[in-house]
Each structure stands twice: as C-alpha cells, then as structure tokens.
GROMACS .gro file of C-alpha atoms in nm:
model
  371
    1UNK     CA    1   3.139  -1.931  -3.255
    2UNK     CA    2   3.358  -1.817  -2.973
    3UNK     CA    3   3.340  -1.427  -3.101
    4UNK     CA    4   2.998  -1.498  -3.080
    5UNK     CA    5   3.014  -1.588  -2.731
    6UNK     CA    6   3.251  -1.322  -2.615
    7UNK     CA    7   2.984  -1.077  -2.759
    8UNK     CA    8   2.678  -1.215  -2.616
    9UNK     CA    9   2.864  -1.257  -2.251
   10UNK     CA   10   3.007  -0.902  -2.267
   11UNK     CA   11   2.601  -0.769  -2.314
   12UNK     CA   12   2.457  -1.033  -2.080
   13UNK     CA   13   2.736  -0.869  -1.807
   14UNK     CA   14   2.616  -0.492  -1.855
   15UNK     CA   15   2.281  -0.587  -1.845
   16UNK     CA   16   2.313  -0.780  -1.506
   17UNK     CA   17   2.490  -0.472  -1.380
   18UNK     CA   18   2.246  -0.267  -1.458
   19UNK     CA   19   1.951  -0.471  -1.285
   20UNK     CA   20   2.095  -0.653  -1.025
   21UNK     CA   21   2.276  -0.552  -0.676
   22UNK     CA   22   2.656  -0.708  -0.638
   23UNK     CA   23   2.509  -0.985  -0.444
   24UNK     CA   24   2.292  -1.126  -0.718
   25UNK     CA   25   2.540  -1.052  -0.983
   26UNK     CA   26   2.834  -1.259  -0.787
   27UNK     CA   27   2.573  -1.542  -0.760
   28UNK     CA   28   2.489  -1.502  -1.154
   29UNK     CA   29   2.836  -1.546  -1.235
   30UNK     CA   30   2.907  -1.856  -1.018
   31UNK     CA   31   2.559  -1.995  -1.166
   32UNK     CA   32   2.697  -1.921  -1.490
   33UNK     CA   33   3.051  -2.168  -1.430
   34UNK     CA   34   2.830  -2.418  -1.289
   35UNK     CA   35   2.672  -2.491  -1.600
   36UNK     CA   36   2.993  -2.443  -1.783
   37UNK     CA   37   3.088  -2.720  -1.497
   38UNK     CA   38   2.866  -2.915  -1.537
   39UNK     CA   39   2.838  -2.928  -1.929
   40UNK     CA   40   2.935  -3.295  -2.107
   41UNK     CA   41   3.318  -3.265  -2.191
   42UNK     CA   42   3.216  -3.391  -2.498
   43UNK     CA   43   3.013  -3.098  -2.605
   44UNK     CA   44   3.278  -2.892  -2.473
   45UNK     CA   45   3.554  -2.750  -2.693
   46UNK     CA   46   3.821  -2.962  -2.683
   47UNK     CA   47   4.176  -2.794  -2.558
   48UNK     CA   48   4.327  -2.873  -2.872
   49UNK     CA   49   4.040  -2.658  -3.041
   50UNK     CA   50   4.123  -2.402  -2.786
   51UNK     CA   51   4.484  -2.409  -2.830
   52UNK     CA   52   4.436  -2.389  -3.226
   53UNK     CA   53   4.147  -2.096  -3.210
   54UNK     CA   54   4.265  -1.848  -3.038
   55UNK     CA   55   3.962  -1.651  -3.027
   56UNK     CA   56   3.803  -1.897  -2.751
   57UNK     CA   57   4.099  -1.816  -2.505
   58UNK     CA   58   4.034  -1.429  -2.620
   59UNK     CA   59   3.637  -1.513  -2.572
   60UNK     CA   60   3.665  -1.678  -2.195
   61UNK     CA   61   3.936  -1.422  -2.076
   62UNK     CA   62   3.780  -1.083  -2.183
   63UNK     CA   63   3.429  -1.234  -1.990
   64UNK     CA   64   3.578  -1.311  -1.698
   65UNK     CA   65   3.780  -0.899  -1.761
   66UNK     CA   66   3.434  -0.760  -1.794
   67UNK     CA   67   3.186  -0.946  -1.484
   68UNK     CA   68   3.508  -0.916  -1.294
   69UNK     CA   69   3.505  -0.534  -1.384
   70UNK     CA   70   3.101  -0.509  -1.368
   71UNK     CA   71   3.117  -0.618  -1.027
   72UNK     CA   72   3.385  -0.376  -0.891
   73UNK     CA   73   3.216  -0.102  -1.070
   74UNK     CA   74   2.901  -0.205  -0.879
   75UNK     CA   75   3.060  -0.210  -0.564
   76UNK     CA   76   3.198   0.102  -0.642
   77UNK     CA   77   2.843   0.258  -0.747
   78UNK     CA   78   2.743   0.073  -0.359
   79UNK     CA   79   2.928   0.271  -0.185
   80UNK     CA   80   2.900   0.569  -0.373
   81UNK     CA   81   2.980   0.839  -0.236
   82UNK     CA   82   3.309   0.770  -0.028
   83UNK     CA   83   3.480   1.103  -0.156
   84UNK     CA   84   3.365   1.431  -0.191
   85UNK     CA   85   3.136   1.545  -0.492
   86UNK     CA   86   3.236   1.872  -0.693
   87UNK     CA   87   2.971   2.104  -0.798
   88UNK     CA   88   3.012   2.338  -1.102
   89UNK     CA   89   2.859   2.661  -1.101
   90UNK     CA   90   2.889   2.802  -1.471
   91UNK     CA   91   2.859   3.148  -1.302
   92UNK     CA   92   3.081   3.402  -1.084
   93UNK     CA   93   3.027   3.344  -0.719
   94UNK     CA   94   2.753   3.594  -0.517
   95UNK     CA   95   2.500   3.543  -0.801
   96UNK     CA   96   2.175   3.432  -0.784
   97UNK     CA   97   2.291   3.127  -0.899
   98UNK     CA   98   2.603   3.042  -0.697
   99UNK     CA   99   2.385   3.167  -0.411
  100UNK     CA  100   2.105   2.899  -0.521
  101UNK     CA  101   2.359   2.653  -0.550
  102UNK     CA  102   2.549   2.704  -0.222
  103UNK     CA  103   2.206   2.653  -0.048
  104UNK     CA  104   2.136   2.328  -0.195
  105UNK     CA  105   2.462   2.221  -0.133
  106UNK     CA  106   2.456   2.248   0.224
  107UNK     CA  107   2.176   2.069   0.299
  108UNK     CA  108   2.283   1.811   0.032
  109UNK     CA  109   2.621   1.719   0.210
  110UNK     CA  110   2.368   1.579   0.522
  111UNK     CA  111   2.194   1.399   0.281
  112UNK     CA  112   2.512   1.252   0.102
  113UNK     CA  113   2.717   1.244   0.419
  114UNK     CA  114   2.977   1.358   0.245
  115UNK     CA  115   3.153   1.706   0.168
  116UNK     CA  116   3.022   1.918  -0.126
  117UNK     CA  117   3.238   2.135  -0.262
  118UNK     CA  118   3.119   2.424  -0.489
  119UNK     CA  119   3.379   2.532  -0.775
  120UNK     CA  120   3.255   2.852  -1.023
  121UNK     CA  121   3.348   2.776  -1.357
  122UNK     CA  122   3.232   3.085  -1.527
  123UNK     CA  123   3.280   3.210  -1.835
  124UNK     CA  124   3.131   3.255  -2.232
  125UNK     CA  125   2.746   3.292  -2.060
  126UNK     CA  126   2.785   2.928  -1.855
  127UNK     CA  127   2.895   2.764  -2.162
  128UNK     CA  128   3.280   2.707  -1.985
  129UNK     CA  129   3.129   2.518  -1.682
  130UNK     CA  130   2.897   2.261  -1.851
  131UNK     CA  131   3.150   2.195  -2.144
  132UNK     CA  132   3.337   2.098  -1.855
  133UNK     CA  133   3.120   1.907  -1.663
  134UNK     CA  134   3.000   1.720  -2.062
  135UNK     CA  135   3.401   1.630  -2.019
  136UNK     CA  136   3.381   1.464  -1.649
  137UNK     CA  137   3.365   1.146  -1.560
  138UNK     CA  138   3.008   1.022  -1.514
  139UNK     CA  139   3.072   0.860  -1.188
  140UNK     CA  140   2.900   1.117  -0.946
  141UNK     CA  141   3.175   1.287  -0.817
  142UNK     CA  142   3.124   1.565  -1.034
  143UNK     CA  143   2.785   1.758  -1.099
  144UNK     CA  144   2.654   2.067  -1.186
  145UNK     CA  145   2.390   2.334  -1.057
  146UNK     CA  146   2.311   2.544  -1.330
  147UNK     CA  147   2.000   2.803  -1.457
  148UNK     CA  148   1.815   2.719  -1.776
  149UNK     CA  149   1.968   2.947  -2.020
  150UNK     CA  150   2.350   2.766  -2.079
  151UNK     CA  151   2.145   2.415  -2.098
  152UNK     CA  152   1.843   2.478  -2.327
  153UNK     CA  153   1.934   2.833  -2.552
  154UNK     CA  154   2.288   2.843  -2.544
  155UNK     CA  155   2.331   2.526  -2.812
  156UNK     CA  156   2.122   2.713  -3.004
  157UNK     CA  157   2.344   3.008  -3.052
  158UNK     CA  158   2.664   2.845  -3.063
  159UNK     CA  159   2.834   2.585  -3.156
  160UNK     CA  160   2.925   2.363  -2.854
  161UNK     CA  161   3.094   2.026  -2.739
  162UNK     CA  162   2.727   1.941  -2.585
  163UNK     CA  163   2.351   1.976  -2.600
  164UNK     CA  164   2.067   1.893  -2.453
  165UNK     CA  165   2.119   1.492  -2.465
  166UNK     CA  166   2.441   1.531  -2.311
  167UNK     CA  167   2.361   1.538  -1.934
  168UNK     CA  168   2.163   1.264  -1.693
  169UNK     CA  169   1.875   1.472  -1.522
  170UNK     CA  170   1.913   1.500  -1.102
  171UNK     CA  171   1.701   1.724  -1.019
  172UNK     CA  172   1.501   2.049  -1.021
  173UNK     CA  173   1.448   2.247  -0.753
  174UNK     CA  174   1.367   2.658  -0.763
  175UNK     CA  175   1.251   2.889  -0.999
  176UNK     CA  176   1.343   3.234  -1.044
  177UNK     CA  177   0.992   3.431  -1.235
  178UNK     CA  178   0.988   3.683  -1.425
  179UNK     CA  179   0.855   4.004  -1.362
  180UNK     CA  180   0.783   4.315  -1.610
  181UNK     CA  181   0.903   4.629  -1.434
  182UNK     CA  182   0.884   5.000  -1.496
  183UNK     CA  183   1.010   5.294  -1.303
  184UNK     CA  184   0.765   5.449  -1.018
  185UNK     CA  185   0.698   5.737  -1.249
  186UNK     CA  186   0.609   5.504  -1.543
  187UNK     CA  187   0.260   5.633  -1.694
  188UNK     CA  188   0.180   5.207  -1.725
  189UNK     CA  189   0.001   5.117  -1.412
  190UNK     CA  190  -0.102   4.719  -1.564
  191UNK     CA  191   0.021   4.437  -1.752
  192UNK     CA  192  -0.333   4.589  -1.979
  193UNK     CA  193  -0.160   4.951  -2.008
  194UNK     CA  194   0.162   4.792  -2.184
  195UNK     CA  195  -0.078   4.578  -2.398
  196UNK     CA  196  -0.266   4.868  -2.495
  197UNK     CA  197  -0.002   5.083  -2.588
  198UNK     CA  198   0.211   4.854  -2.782
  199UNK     CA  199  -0.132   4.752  -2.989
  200UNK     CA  200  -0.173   5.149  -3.053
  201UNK     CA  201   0.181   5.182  -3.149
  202UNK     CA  202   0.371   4.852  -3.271
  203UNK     CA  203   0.747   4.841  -3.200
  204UNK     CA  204   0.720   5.189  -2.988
  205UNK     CA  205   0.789   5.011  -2.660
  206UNK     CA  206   1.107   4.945  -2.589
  207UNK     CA  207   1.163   4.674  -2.334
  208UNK     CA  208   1.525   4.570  -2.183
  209UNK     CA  209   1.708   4.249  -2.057
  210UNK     CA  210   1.998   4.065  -2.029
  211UNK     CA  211   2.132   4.014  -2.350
  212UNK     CA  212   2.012   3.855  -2.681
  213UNK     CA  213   1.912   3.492  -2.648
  214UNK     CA  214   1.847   3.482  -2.269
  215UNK     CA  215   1.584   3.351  -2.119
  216UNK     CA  216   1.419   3.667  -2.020
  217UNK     CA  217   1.451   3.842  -2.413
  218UNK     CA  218   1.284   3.483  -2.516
  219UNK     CA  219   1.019   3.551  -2.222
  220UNK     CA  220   0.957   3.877  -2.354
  221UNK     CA  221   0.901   3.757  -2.739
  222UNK     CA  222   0.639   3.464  -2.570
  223UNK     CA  223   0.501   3.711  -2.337
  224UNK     CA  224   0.417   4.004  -2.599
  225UNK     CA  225   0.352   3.733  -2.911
  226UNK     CA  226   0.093   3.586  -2.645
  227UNK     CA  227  -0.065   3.946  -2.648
  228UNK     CA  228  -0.056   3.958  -3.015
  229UNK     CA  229   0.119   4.295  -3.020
  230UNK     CA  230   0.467   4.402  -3.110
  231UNK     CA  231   0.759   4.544  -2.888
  232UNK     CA  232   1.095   4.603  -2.943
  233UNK     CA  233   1.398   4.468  -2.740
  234UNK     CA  234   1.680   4.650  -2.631
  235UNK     CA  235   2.008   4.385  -2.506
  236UNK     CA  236   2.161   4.470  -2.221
  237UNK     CA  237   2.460   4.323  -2.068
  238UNK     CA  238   2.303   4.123  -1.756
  239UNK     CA  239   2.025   4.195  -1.547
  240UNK     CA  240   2.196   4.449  -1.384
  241UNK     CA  241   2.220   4.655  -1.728
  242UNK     CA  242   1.891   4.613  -1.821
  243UNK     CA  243   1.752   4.754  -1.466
  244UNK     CA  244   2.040   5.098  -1.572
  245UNK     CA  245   1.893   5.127  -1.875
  246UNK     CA  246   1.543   5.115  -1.720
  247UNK     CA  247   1.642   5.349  -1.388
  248UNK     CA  248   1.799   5.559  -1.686
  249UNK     CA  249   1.466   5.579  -1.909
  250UNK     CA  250   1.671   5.413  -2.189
  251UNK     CA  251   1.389   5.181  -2.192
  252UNK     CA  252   1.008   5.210  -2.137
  253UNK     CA  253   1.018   4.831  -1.927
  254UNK     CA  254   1.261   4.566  -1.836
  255UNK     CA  255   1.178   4.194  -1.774
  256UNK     CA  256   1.366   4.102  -1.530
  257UNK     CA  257   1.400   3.825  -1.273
  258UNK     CA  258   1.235   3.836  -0.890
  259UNK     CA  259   1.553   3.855  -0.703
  260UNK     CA  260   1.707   4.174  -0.885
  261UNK     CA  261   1.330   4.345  -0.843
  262UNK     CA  262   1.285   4.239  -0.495
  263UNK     CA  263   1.644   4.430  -0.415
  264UNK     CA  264   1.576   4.701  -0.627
  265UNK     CA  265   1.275   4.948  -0.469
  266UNK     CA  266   1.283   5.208  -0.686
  267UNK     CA  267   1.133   4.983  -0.947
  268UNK     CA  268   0.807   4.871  -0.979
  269UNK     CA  269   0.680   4.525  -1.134
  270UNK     CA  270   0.383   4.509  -1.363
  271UNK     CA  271   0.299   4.143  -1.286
  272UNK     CA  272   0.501   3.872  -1.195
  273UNK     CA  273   0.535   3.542  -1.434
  274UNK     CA  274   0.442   3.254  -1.173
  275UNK     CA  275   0.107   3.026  -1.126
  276UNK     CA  276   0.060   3.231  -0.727
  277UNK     CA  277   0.187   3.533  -0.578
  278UNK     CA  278   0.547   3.510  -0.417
  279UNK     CA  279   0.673   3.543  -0.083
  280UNK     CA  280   0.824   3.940  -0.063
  281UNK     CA  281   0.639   4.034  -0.331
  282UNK     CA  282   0.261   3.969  -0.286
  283UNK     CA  283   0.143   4.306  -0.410
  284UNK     CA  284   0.216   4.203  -0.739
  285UNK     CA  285  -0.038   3.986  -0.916
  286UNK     CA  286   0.041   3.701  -1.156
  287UNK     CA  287  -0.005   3.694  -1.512
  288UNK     CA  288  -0.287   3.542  -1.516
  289UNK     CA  289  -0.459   3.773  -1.294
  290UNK     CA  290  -0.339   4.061  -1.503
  291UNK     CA  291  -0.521   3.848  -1.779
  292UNK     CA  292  -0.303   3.682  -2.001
  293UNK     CA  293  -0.192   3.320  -1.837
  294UNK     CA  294   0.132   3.298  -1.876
  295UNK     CA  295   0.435   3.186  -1.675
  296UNK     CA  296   0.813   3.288  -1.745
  297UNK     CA  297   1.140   3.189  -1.540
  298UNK     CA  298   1.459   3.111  -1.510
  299UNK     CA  299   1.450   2.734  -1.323
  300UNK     CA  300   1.768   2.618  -1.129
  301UNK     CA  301   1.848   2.202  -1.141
  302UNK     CA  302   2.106   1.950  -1.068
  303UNK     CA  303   2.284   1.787  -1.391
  304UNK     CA  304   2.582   1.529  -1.444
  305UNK     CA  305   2.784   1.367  -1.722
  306UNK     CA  306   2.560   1.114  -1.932
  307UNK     CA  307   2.590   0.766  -1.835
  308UNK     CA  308   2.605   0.751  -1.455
  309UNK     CA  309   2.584   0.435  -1.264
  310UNK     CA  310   2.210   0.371  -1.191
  311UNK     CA  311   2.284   0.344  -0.820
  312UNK     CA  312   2.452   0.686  -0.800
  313UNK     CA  313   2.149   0.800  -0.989
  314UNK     CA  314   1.912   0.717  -0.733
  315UNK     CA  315   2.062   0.832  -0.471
  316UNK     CA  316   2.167   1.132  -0.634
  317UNK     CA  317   1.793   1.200  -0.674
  318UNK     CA  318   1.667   1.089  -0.365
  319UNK     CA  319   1.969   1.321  -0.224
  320UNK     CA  320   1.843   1.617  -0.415
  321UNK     CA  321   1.469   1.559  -0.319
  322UNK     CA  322   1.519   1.501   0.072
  323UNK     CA  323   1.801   1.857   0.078
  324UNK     CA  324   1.523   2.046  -0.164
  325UNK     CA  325   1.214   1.958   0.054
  326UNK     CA  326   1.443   2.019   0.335
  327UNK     CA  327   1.266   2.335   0.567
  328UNK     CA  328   1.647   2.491   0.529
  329UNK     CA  329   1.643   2.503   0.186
  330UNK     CA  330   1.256   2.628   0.147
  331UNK     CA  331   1.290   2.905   0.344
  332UNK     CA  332   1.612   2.992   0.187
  333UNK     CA  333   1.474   3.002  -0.159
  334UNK     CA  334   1.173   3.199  -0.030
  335UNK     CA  335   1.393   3.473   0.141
  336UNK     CA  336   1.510   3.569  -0.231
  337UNK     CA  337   1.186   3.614  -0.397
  338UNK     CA  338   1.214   3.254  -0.559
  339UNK     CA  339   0.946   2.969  -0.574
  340UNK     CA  340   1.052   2.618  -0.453
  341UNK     CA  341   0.964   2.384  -0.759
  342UNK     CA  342   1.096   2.031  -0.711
  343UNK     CA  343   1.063   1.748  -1.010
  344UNK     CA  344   1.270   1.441  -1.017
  345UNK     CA  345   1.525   1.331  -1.276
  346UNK     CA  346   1.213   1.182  -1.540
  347UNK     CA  347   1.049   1.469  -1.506
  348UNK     CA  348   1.327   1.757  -1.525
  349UNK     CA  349   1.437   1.603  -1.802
  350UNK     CA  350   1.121   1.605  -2.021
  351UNK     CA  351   1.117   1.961  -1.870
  352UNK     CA  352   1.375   2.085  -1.975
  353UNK     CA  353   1.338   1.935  -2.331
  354UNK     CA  354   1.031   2.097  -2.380
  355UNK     CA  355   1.210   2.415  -2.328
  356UNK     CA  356   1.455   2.322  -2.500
  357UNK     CA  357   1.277   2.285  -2.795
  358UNK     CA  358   1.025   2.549  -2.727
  359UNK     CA  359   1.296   2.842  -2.672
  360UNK     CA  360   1.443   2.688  -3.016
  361UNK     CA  361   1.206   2.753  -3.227
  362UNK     CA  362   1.190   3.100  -3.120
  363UNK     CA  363   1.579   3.155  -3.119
  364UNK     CA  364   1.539   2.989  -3.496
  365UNK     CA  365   1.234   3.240  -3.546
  366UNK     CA  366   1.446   3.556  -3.462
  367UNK     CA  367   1.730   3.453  -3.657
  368UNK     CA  368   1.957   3.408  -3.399
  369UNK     CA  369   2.095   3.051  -3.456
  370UNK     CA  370   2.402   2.944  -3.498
  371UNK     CA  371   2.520   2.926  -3.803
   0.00000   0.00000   0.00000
C-alpha cells in the first residue's frame, strides 16, 4: 500500500510541475496535507503500523523530498536565466556559422537580459560540439547554434553518443541556399544546359562539394535525381575546396552555399536553391524558374539537451523569435547572401526530422551508412 502511494505521489508531483506555476503548486501541496489533516484517525495508519512498515515512513518522506524539490526546481525554471547561457558552435570561429551564431547571440542577450557567451567546440565535422552539448545539463544554461549537417546526416555516418531525438527544438532562424556554380568561361549558361548535357552523357559531369555526406553532395544527388539524369561527385574538403577544384577546372560545377558564391566573383551561379531571389544575388533565378522546383540549404537553429524545464523552453523560444525577427538580426543575415527563415520549437523540430529522415534514406541509398 504505502509503495503504492510513494509511487503515485512521486508522478502526481512531476505532473503538477509541469502544468502549474510555483504558486499553484505550493497551494496543491498544502491542499494535499489538509486532507491528510483532516482524514478520520481511524482510517489513518496507525503509528504502530508506521513504526512496524517501514515503507510508509520511506513513502511520506521521499514525497515531501520530491514536491519540496519540484518546487525549487520551479522556482529555479522562474527565474531562469539568472546566469549567463553558453552557446556551442560545433565549428571554428569566422565561419559562416560562428558568424550566424554570433549575430543571433547579440540580439538574444537583450532578449534574455543576460550575457551570452559563444564557445567553438569544433572538431570531427560538428560531431565534438553537439556530443557535448547531448552531455549538458538540460537546464538552459547551455545551448547550441548549429547548421543541419552534424544534426540530421552525421548519425547516419557514424556512430555517435546522440541522434536526432536527443535535443529539445528552440528555434530556427536562417538558411544558407544552395547555388550550382561554374566558372565565367563555363560553356553551361542554365540550370537546362547542365540537364542537357548530363542526359547526353550520364556520369560525364563532374560536380564538386564539401565532402561526402554533406548537405550540399546530398543536394546534389536530390537535385540531379529530380532531373532524372546522372552526374558524378567529386568530395572536396570544405566549401572552400570544392570552389579550388572548380576555379582549377578539376570539376565541370560545384554546389556550393550563397555566402562562399556571393564572396567569390569569379564564379558564376547557375540558379540558386531558394523559393525567391536573394538579397546580393538577384541576377540569379531560383530553381524553379530555371524549371525544376526545387529548394536546397543548409538551415541554421537553436538546440539544447533533451528534457528542459518547460518554462526555460518558452522563453527560450520566445527569446529566439523576438532576437530573430529583430531588424538587427534581418539585415545581418541578408548582408551574407542568407534568407531569414524563422519556425518555432514544434515546427523546427518536425523540420528537421523530415530531413532527417529524408537525407537518410539517401545516405542509406549511396551506401554511405555507418556500419
């Protein structure tokens, strides 16, 4: 009976925590002694019962252990944050990423009203930063800002101490397309002259990107399977390879992303991966224009440890929302050739499942898993 009552008050406590504020919790517990109170000694157990089951003392002290510690943790979540919040970038700093990142961050620390400090954690292609942050305490005090690739291929190729499922969802907030590029001498004038070509001669064109597995070599295997024709890839190592090897005429095209084209003007994109034109680069028309509708990129987002309080959560994303709508941080992302793309925690999630799963099945496909 009394285990029984332990375990039924131990759930009963989470629960409140997780639906109530302090206030109402407080005033649940002292609702909950009242009609222990007020309960008929006789149907209570007796102290000599007590004193000869142990299990009741065990019962009554562990629930008053756990709404005592539900309530400070509630407080805690209340007046989250009073310290300043860590951000992992699993890349080296001046990257498009840690620039992304430091961007957000500054606008986020008005939000929060509290310092946010940006740590790189790079390493083993941004596998070392989110194994770390999968190890952090989910209290808020430690997130991450991180591209796709490390979140939604990498536990595909590798085996890893987390996966998809192993992160709460903060935000997203910029997207980096994709562009096809060429040199200026390049006899391919359209996205239609590449198609045309590779349909006349399957696995002639060569095409070049950051390595095996990332997000623009999967790009390039949805982009030409959406064609229905046949290209072979060339891994580089990094974007800044794959535009060599393309400058070098190693390779007939290069998908690579909108800030390394935008910097770069002796290349010359094809079309660019996004549903409009982008700011910096409006002389390049979108896939769909060039008549295939398709959209490729490498997304930026805000993750933490599973499990956070539900109060940090919320503001968290309401944080994240206000500093990414923020004119700052728009014009910010603009000035690199980047789209502004904002969805909340429900929705980046489901997002970034999708892709998950989506760039899985084509990892799987290529034979590329891990093993």
């Amino acid at each position: 009976m009394c285990e029984s009552l332990f375990r039924i008050i131990v759930t009963l406590a989470w629960r409140i925590s997780d639906v109530l504020p302090l206030a109402a919790q407080i005033e649940s517990m002292r609702a909950s002694l009242g009609v222990w109170q007020q309960t008929p000694a006789k149907t209570r157990p007796s102290e000599e019962t007590m004193s000869k089951r142990p299990q009741c003392a065990l019962a009554l002290a562990a629930s008053l252990a756990v709404t005592t510690l539900v309530a400070s943790g509630t407080a805690h979540a209340a007046d989250y944050p009073d310290k300043p919040v860590t951000v992992i970038v699993p890349y080296g700093a001046g990257g498009l990423t840690d620039t992304m990142a430091r961007i957000l961050a500054v606008a986020l620390e008005k939000e929060l009203k509290q310092s946010v400090a940006v740590v790189n954690k790079k390493g083993a292609a941004g596998t070392v930063g989110l194994t770390a942050l999968s190890r952090a305490k989910p209290d808020g005090y430690t997130v991450s800002i991180t591209p796709a690739a490390p979140l939604i291929n990498q536990p595909h190729l590798r085996k890893l101490p987390y996966d998809i499922a192993s992160f709460d969802y903060i935000c997203q907030y910029a997207e980096a397309p994709l562009i096809l590029a060429v040199t200026p001498d390049s006899p391919f004038k359209t996205l239609k002259d590449v198609f045309d070509a590779a349909r006349a001669n399957p696995n002639k064109l060569t095409y070049g990107t950051a390595g095996p597995g990332t997000i623009p070599h999967v790009a390039g295997v949805r982009l030409f399977g959406a064609a229905g024709v046949k290209a072979r890839h060339v891994p580089m190592a990094g974007d800044a390879g794959a535009m060599t090897a393309l400058l070098g005429k190693h390779v007939d095209l290069a998908m690579l992303n909108t800030a390394t084209v935008a910097k770069k003007t002796t290349l010359r994109g094809l079309a660019i991966f996004a549903p409009a034109r982008v700011k910096g680069l409006e002389s390049l028309p979108t896939g769909k224009e060039s008549g295939i509708d398709i959209n490729l990129g490498i997304w930026v987002g805000m993750i933490a440890p599973k499990g956070l309080p539900q109060a940090v959560r919320t503001r968290l994303i309401s944080g994240c929302e206000r500093a990414a709508k923020s004119k700052e941080v728009l014009d910010r992302i603009a000035s690199l050739s980047t789209t502004a793309l904002f969805r909340g925690g429900k929705d980046f999630a489901a997002d970034a499942k999708a892709d998950f799963d989506g760039n899985g099945k084509i990892i799987g496909e290529l034979n590329m898993g891990k093993k």
